[in-house]
Short mmCIF file of C-alpha atoms in Angstrom, two decimals:
data_model
loop_
_atom_site.label_atom_id
_atom_site.label_comp_id
_atom_site.label_asym_id
_atom_site.label_seq_id
_atom_site.Cartn_x
_atom_site.Cartn_y
_atom_site.Cartn_z
CA MET A 1 7.80 -42.00 -27.44
CA ARG A 2 4.30 -43.09 -27.99
CA ARG A 3 3.57 -43.18 -24.26
CA ILE A 4 4.98 -39.67 -23.83
CA ASP A 5 2.86 -38.37 -26.78
CA ASP A 6 -0.22 -40.01 -25.25
CA LEU A 7 0.46 -38.19 -21.93
CA GLU A 8 0.65 -34.72 -23.42
CA PRO A 9 -3.08 -34.42 -24.24
CA ARG A 10 -3.88 -35.85 -20.87
CA ALA A 11 -1.74 -33.29 -19.09
CA HIS A 12 -3.31 -30.55 -21.11
CA THR A 13 -6.77 -31.78 -20.28
CA THR A 14 -5.80 -31.98 -16.58
CA LEU A 15 -4.52 -28.42 -16.59
CA ARG A 16 -7.71 -27.25 -18.27
CA GLY A 17 -9.83 -29.04 -15.65
CA ARG A 18 -7.84 -27.59 -12.80
CA SER A 19 -8.18 -24.18 -14.26
CA PHE A 20 -11.95 -24.62 -14.60
CA ASP A 21 -12.21 -25.83 -10.92
CA ARG A 22 -10.12 -22.84 -9.91
CA ALA A 23 -12.53 -20.44 -11.61
CA VAL A 24 -15.55 -22.22 -10.11
CA HIS A 25 -14.06 -22.07 -6.57
CA SER A 26 -13.24 -18.42 -6.94
CA LEU A 27 -16.72 -17.64 -8.21
CA PHE A 28 -18.30 -19.46 -5.23
CA ALA A 29 -16.01 -17.78 -2.84
CA CYS A 30 -17.02 -14.25 -4.12
CA ALA A 31 -20.64 -15.19 -4.13
CA LEU A 32 -20.37 -16.37 -0.50
CA PHE A 33 -18.65 -13.12 0.47
CA LEU A 34 -21.41 -11.07 -1.19
CA ALA A 35 -24.01 -13.22 0.59
CA LEU A 36 -22.30 -12.39 3.99
CA VAL A 37 -22.58 -8.67 3.25
CA PHE A 38 -26.27 -9.10 2.14
CA LEU A 39 -27.24 -11.20 5.19
CA TRP A 40 -25.74 -8.56 7.44
CA GLN A 41 -27.87 -5.94 5.79
CA ARG A 42 -31.00 -8.09 6.14
CA PHE A 43 -30.54 -9.09 9.82
CA TYR A 44 -28.66 -6.32 11.55
CA GLU A 45 -31.92 -4.91 12.89
CA ARG A 46 -33.10 -8.07 14.64
CA SER A 47 -30.42 -9.52 17.03
CA CYS A 48 -26.82 -9.32 18.06
CA LEU A 49 -26.27 -12.73 16.43
CA ALA A 50 -26.00 -10.72 13.14
CA LEU A 51 -22.57 -9.51 14.43
CA ALA A 52 -21.28 -12.84 13.22
CA PHE A 53 -21.45 -11.60 9.66
CA PRO A 54 -19.14 -8.60 10.19
CA ALA A 55 -16.68 -10.85 12.00
CA LEU A 56 -16.60 -13.24 8.89
CA ILE A 57 -16.33 -10.27 6.54
CA ALA A 58 -13.31 -8.93 8.62
CA ILE A 59 -11.65 -12.46 8.45
CA ALA A 60 -11.90 -12.41 4.63
CA ILE A 61 -10.48 -8.95 4.35
CA PHE A 62 -7.76 -9.86 6.85
CA SER A 63 -6.80 -12.97 4.98
CA GLY A 64 -6.21 -11.13 1.68
CA LEU A 65 -4.24 -8.36 3.39
CA LEU A 66 -2.13 -10.89 5.37
CA GLU A 67 -1.17 -12.99 2.36
CA HIS A 68 -0.06 -10.02 0.31
CA ARG A 69 1.84 -8.47 3.26
CA LEU A 70 3.52 -11.78 4.06
CA GLU A 71 4.78 -12.11 0.51
CA ARG A 72 6.02 -8.57 0.48
CA ARG A 73 7.86 -9.12 3.78
CA ARG A 74 9.33 -12.34 2.56
CA PHE A 75 10.72 -10.69 -0.54
CA ALA A 76 12.12 -7.69 1.30
CA VAL A 77 13.74 -9.76 4.10
CA ASP A 78 15.24 -12.41 1.74
CA PHE A 79 16.45 -9.89 -0.80
CA TYR A 80 17.89 -7.21 1.36
CA LEU A 81 19.07 -8.92 4.51
CA ASP A 82 21.88 -11.36 5.11
CA ARG A 83 20.52 -14.69 6.31
CA ARG A 84 23.09 -14.73 9.07
CA SER A 85 21.91 -11.37 10.37
CA PHE A 86 19.78 -11.35 13.61
CA LEU A 87 17.44 -8.90 11.81
CA HIS A 88 16.67 -11.59 9.21
CA ARG A 89 15.59 -13.91 11.99
CA ARG A 90 13.58 -11.28 13.82
CA LEU A 91 11.78 -10.02 10.75
CA GLN A 92 10.91 -13.59 9.59
CA ARG A 93 8.41 -13.73 12.46
CA THR A 94 4.82 -13.27 11.43
CA TRP A 95 3.53 -11.24 14.34
CA TRP A 96 4.30 -7.85 12.68
CA PRO A 97 2.46 -8.52 9.40
CA VAL A 98 -0.46 -10.01 11.34
CA ALA A 99 -0.75 -6.96 13.48
CA ILE A 100 -0.57 -4.49 10.55
CA SER A 101 -3.17 -6.59 8.50
CA LEU A 102 -5.56 -6.78 11.47
CA ALA A 103 -5.16 -3.07 12.11
CA ALA A 104 -6.15 -2.40 8.52
CA ALA A 105 -8.88 -5.04 8.22
CA VAL A 106 -10.93 -3.95 11.19
CA PRO A 107 -11.70 -0.38 9.99
CA LEU A 108 -12.15 -1.51 6.40
CA ALA A 109 -14.71 -4.03 7.60
CA ALA A 110 -16.38 -1.35 9.74
CA PHE A 111 -16.72 1.00 6.75
CA LEU A 112 -18.12 -1.82 4.63
CA VAL A 113 -20.75 -3.11 7.14
CA VAL A 114 -21.92 0.40 7.96
CA PHE A 115 -22.27 1.26 4.38
CA ALA A 116 -24.10 -2.01 3.64
CA ALA A 117 -26.46 -1.54 6.54
CA LEU A 118 -27.43 1.95 5.33
CA SER A 119 -27.33 1.11 1.70
CA ARG A 120 -29.88 1.81 -0.95
CA PRO A 121 -31.20 -0.85 -3.36
CA THR A 122 -29.13 0.64 -6.23
CA ASP A 123 -25.87 0.05 -4.25
CA TRP A 124 -26.28 -3.72 -4.58
CA PHE A 125 -25.96 -3.63 -8.31
CA PHE A 126 -22.40 -2.52 -7.83
CA PHE A 127 -21.61 -5.07 -5.19
CA GLY A 128 -23.06 -7.81 -7.39
CA ALA A 129 -21.03 -6.61 -10.42
CA ALA A 130 -17.89 -6.56 -8.37
CA ALA A 131 -18.45 -10.07 -7.01
CA ALA A 132 -19.10 -11.40 -10.60
CA VAL A 133 -16.17 -9.59 -12.25
CA ALA A 134 -13.56 -10.37 -9.54
CA PRO A 135 -13.22 -14.21 -10.10
CA LEU A 136 -13.23 -13.78 -13.87
CA ALA A 137 -10.43 -11.24 -13.62
CA PHE A 138 -8.58 -13.48 -11.16
CA HIS A 139 -8.88 -16.40 -13.54
CA THR A 140 -7.73 -14.30 -16.48
CA LEU A 141 -4.80 -12.78 -14.71
CA SER A 142 -3.75 -16.11 -13.39
CA ARG A 143 -3.24 -17.28 -16.95
CA TRP A 144 -1.55 -14.03 -18.09
CA PRO A 145 0.61 -12.35 -16.72
CA GLY A 146 0.27 -14.99 -13.94
CA ARG A 147 1.97 -17.68 -15.81
CA HIS A 148 5.10 -15.62 -15.80
CA PHE A 149 5.18 -15.40 -12.04
CA ARG A 150 6.87 -17.81 -9.65
CA ARG A 151 4.90 -20.81 -8.52
CA ASP A 152 6.81 -21.13 -5.25
CA ALA A 153 4.35 -22.52 -2.69
CA GLY A 154 6.59 -22.32 0.31
CA VAL A 155 7.54 -25.04 2.83
CA GLY A 156 5.33 -28.07 2.50
CA GLY A 157 3.26 -26.47 -0.20
CA ARG A 158 0.94 -24.94 2.34
CA ARG A 159 1.53 -21.27 1.49
CA MET A 160 -0.20 -19.44 -1.29
CA THR A 161 1.94 -19.14 -4.48
CA VAL A 162 3.29 -15.82 -5.53
CA ALA A 163 1.17 -16.05 -8.72
CA ASP A 164 -1.97 -16.50 -6.66
CA ILE A 165 -1.33 -13.50 -4.45
CA LEU A 166 -0.32 -11.15 -7.27
CA ALA A 167 -3.19 -12.19 -9.50
CA ALA A 168 -5.70 -11.75 -6.67
CA ARG A 169 -4.31 -8.25 -5.85
CA PHE A 170 -4.37 -7.20 -9.49
CA ALA A 171 -7.92 -8.42 -9.91
CA GLY A 172 -9.01 -6.69 -6.79
CA THR A 173 -7.33 -3.41 -7.91
CA LEU A 174 -9.02 -3.57 -11.33
CA VAL A 175 -12.42 -4.25 -9.70
CA LEU A 176 -11.90 -1.39 -7.28
CA ALA A 177 -11.13 1.04 -9.98
CA GLY A 178 -13.92 0.00 -12.31
CA VAL A 179 -16.63 -0.30 -9.68
CA THR A 180 -15.69 2.86 -7.84
CA GLY A 181 -15.62 4.86 -11.15
CA ALA A 182 -18.99 3.43 -12.19
CA TYR A 183 -20.52 4.11 -8.83
CA LEU A 184 -19.38 7.77 -8.75
CA PHE A 185 -20.53 8.37 -12.25
CA ALA A 186 -23.90 6.76 -11.66
CA ASN A 187 -24.55 8.59 -8.40
CA TYR A 188 -23.48 11.91 -9.94
CA TYR A 189 -25.46 11.71 -13.27
CA LEU A 190 -28.03 8.82 -13.11
CA ILE A 191 -29.16 7.82 -9.61
CA PRO A 192 -31.30 10.45 -7.78
CA VAL A 193 -30.49 11.57 -4.26
CA PRO A 194 -32.57 10.15 -1.39
CA GLY A 195 -34.88 13.16 -1.34
CA GLU A 196 -37.48 11.62 0.98
CA ASP A 197 -34.97 11.89 3.93
CA ILE A 198 -33.55 15.28 3.09
CA PHE A 199 -35.29 18.48 4.27
CA PRO A 200 -33.48 21.51 2.77
CA ASP A 201 -35.03 23.90 5.38
CA SER A 202 -34.15 21.81 8.48
CA LEU A 203 -30.90 20.06 9.26
CA GLU A 204 -32.34 18.60 12.50
CA ARG A 205 -35.21 16.85 10.63
CA THR A 206 -32.72 15.42 8.09
CA LEU A 207 -30.57 13.99 10.76
CA GLU A 208 -33.57 12.52 12.52
CA ALA A 209 -34.76 10.83 9.23
CA PHE A 210 -31.34 9.36 8.60
CA SER A 211 -30.79 8.16 12.08
CA ALA A 212 -34.06 6.27 12.00
CA ARG A 213 -32.60 3.94 9.29
CA GLY A 214 -29.90 2.64 11.69
CA ARG A 215 -32.03 1.30 14.50
CA SER A 216 -31.46 -2.21 15.78
CA ALA A 217 -32.41 -4.46 18.54
CA CYS A 218 -28.75 -5.05 19.39
CA PRO A 219 -27.47 -2.38 21.66
CA VAL A 220 -24.03 -2.30 20.15
CA VAL A 221 -25.46 -1.80 16.65
CA ASP A 222 -28.08 0.67 17.91
CA VAL A 223 -25.39 2.94 19.27
CA THR A 224 -23.07 2.96 16.32
CA LEU A 225 -25.22 2.83 13.25
CA PRO A 226 -27.57 5.80 14.03
CA PHE A 227 -24.44 7.98 14.55
CA ALA A 228 -23.03 6.77 11.22
CA ALA A 229 -26.43 7.45 9.58
CA GLN A 230 -26.41 10.98 10.98
CA VAL A 231 -22.98 11.58 9.41
CA GLU A 232 -24.30 10.33 6.17
CA GLY A 233 -27.29 12.57 6.47
CA LEU A 234 -25.10 15.54 7.27
CA SER A 235 -23.07 14.77 4.13
CA TRP A 236 -26.20 14.51 1.94
CA TYR A 237 -27.58 17.68 3.41
CA PHE A 238 -24.49 19.76 2.68
CA VAL A 239 -23.95 18.24 -0.75
CA THR A 240 -27.51 18.85 -1.85
CA THR A 241 -28.18 22.19 -0.12
CA ALA A 242 -25.12 24.10 1.12
CA ALA A 243 -22.87 22.95 -1.82
CA MET A 244 -25.46 24.31 -4.18
CA SER A 245 -25.79 27.63 -2.38
CA ALA A 246 -24.54 30.83 -4.00
CA TRP A 247 -22.46 31.71 -0.91
CA MET A 248 -20.50 28.41 -1.05
CA GLN A 249 -17.06 29.01 -2.53
CA ASP A 250 -15.90 26.71 -5.36
CA GLY A 251 -12.95 25.36 -3.33
CA MET A 252 -15.26 24.41 -0.36
CA ARG A 253 -17.73 22.85 -2.76
CA LEU A 254 -14.98 20.67 -4.27
CA ILE A 255 -13.91 19.55 -0.77
CA LEU A 256 -17.43 18.58 0.14
CA TRP A 257 -17.87 16.41 -2.98
CA THR A 258 -14.42 14.90 -2.59
CA GLY A 259 -15.09 13.88 0.97
CA PHE A 260 -18.54 12.59 0.06
CA PHE A 261 -17.23 10.29 -2.71
CA LEU A 262 -14.08 9.33 -0.88
CA ASN A 263 -16.26 7.26 1.54
CA ALA A 264 -17.49 5.23 -1.47
CA ALA A 265 -13.94 4.58 -2.57
CA VAL A 266 -12.98 3.22 0.93
CA VAL A 267 -16.06 1.06 0.95
CA PHE A 268 -15.49 -0.54 -2.36
CA GLY A 269 -11.77 -0.95 -1.48
CA ALA A 270 -12.83 -2.91 1.58
CA PHE A 271 -15.14 -5.00 -0.59
CA ALA A 272 -12.39 -5.61 -3.24
CA ARG A 273 -9.98 -6.74 -0.40
CA GLY A 274 -12.67 -9.04 0.92
CA LEU A 275 -13.11 -10.63 -2.52
CA GLU A 276 -9.34 -11.07 -2.73
CA GLY A 277 -9.27 -12.78 0.67
CA SER A 278 -12.19 -15.01 -0.27
CA MET A 279 -10.55 -16.08 -3.50
CA LEU A 280 -7.23 -16.83 -1.76
CA LEU A 281 -8.94 -18.78 0.98
CA ALA A 282 -10.83 -20.85 -1.69
CA SER A 283 -7.49 -21.52 -3.43
CA ARG A 284 -5.88 -22.64 -0.13
CA LEU A 285 -8.69 -24.86 0.81
CA ALA A 286 -8.86 -26.39 -2.69
CA GLY A 287 -5.13 -26.87 -2.77
CA PRO A 288 -5.10 -30.36 -1.14
CA TYR A 289 -7.82 -31.63 -3.45
CA ARG A 290 -5.88 -30.40 -6.54
CA ARG A 291 -2.75 -32.00 -5.23
CA ALA A 292 -4.52 -35.21 -4.42
CA GLY A 293 -5.94 -35.28 -7.92
#
């Protein structure tokens, strides 16, 4: 009995140490993802080598989407289908979740990198806040309600646990809701519009001013970013001029503002999914060290 009693404090200390390591790994992973987005914004004008950053961003987003979809697929297949059915064997294959996750990750990463390249300095306060809050939310939700979720790690212990995947998705959803709401509120009431690039009397000059922000030495980037910048300039022009005009109907004005802010929701959704994927990748890579310890 004495030996068992002596082991209890040690086990509690070990669990606390693993929990601390988990929080540190998640924080480092989110900081690394934020650094990838920032480095892309800093170097996209110089060389095509900067395209490596969007590729890594897409991998992080893809990882988070794939882990969540694989777990949903596993639950649906095992719960609804008979294991002796040929459909069970067919749907156990991973190519379909991989294809769906990849099809979702690529446009999300595109929205994020375009927004980051054309971002204003104030936008990075929201990116930084999301990257700081996500690992804390992940750590908190892993303890509750995460301690009530299954800890099934799959065959060989190489898959992510159900608790990890759900806690990461809950954390990303909370971050998405909070940061998007704060961003919309700040841009509507606090942050001034980019008035130096908007010419109320000339749409053409407005588009030229915005497209100049997307120039790059890389031909691929130089083709896509100026067009995206013109779309952004067109949105700003209509929001700040036409939407305020007396001839604009209230319904049309609402549609313009909704479309303008919907882009921000998609961008921060992509950033939240990237944070989820980064935290899950950190948990996966740290898993062998935790088991070895």
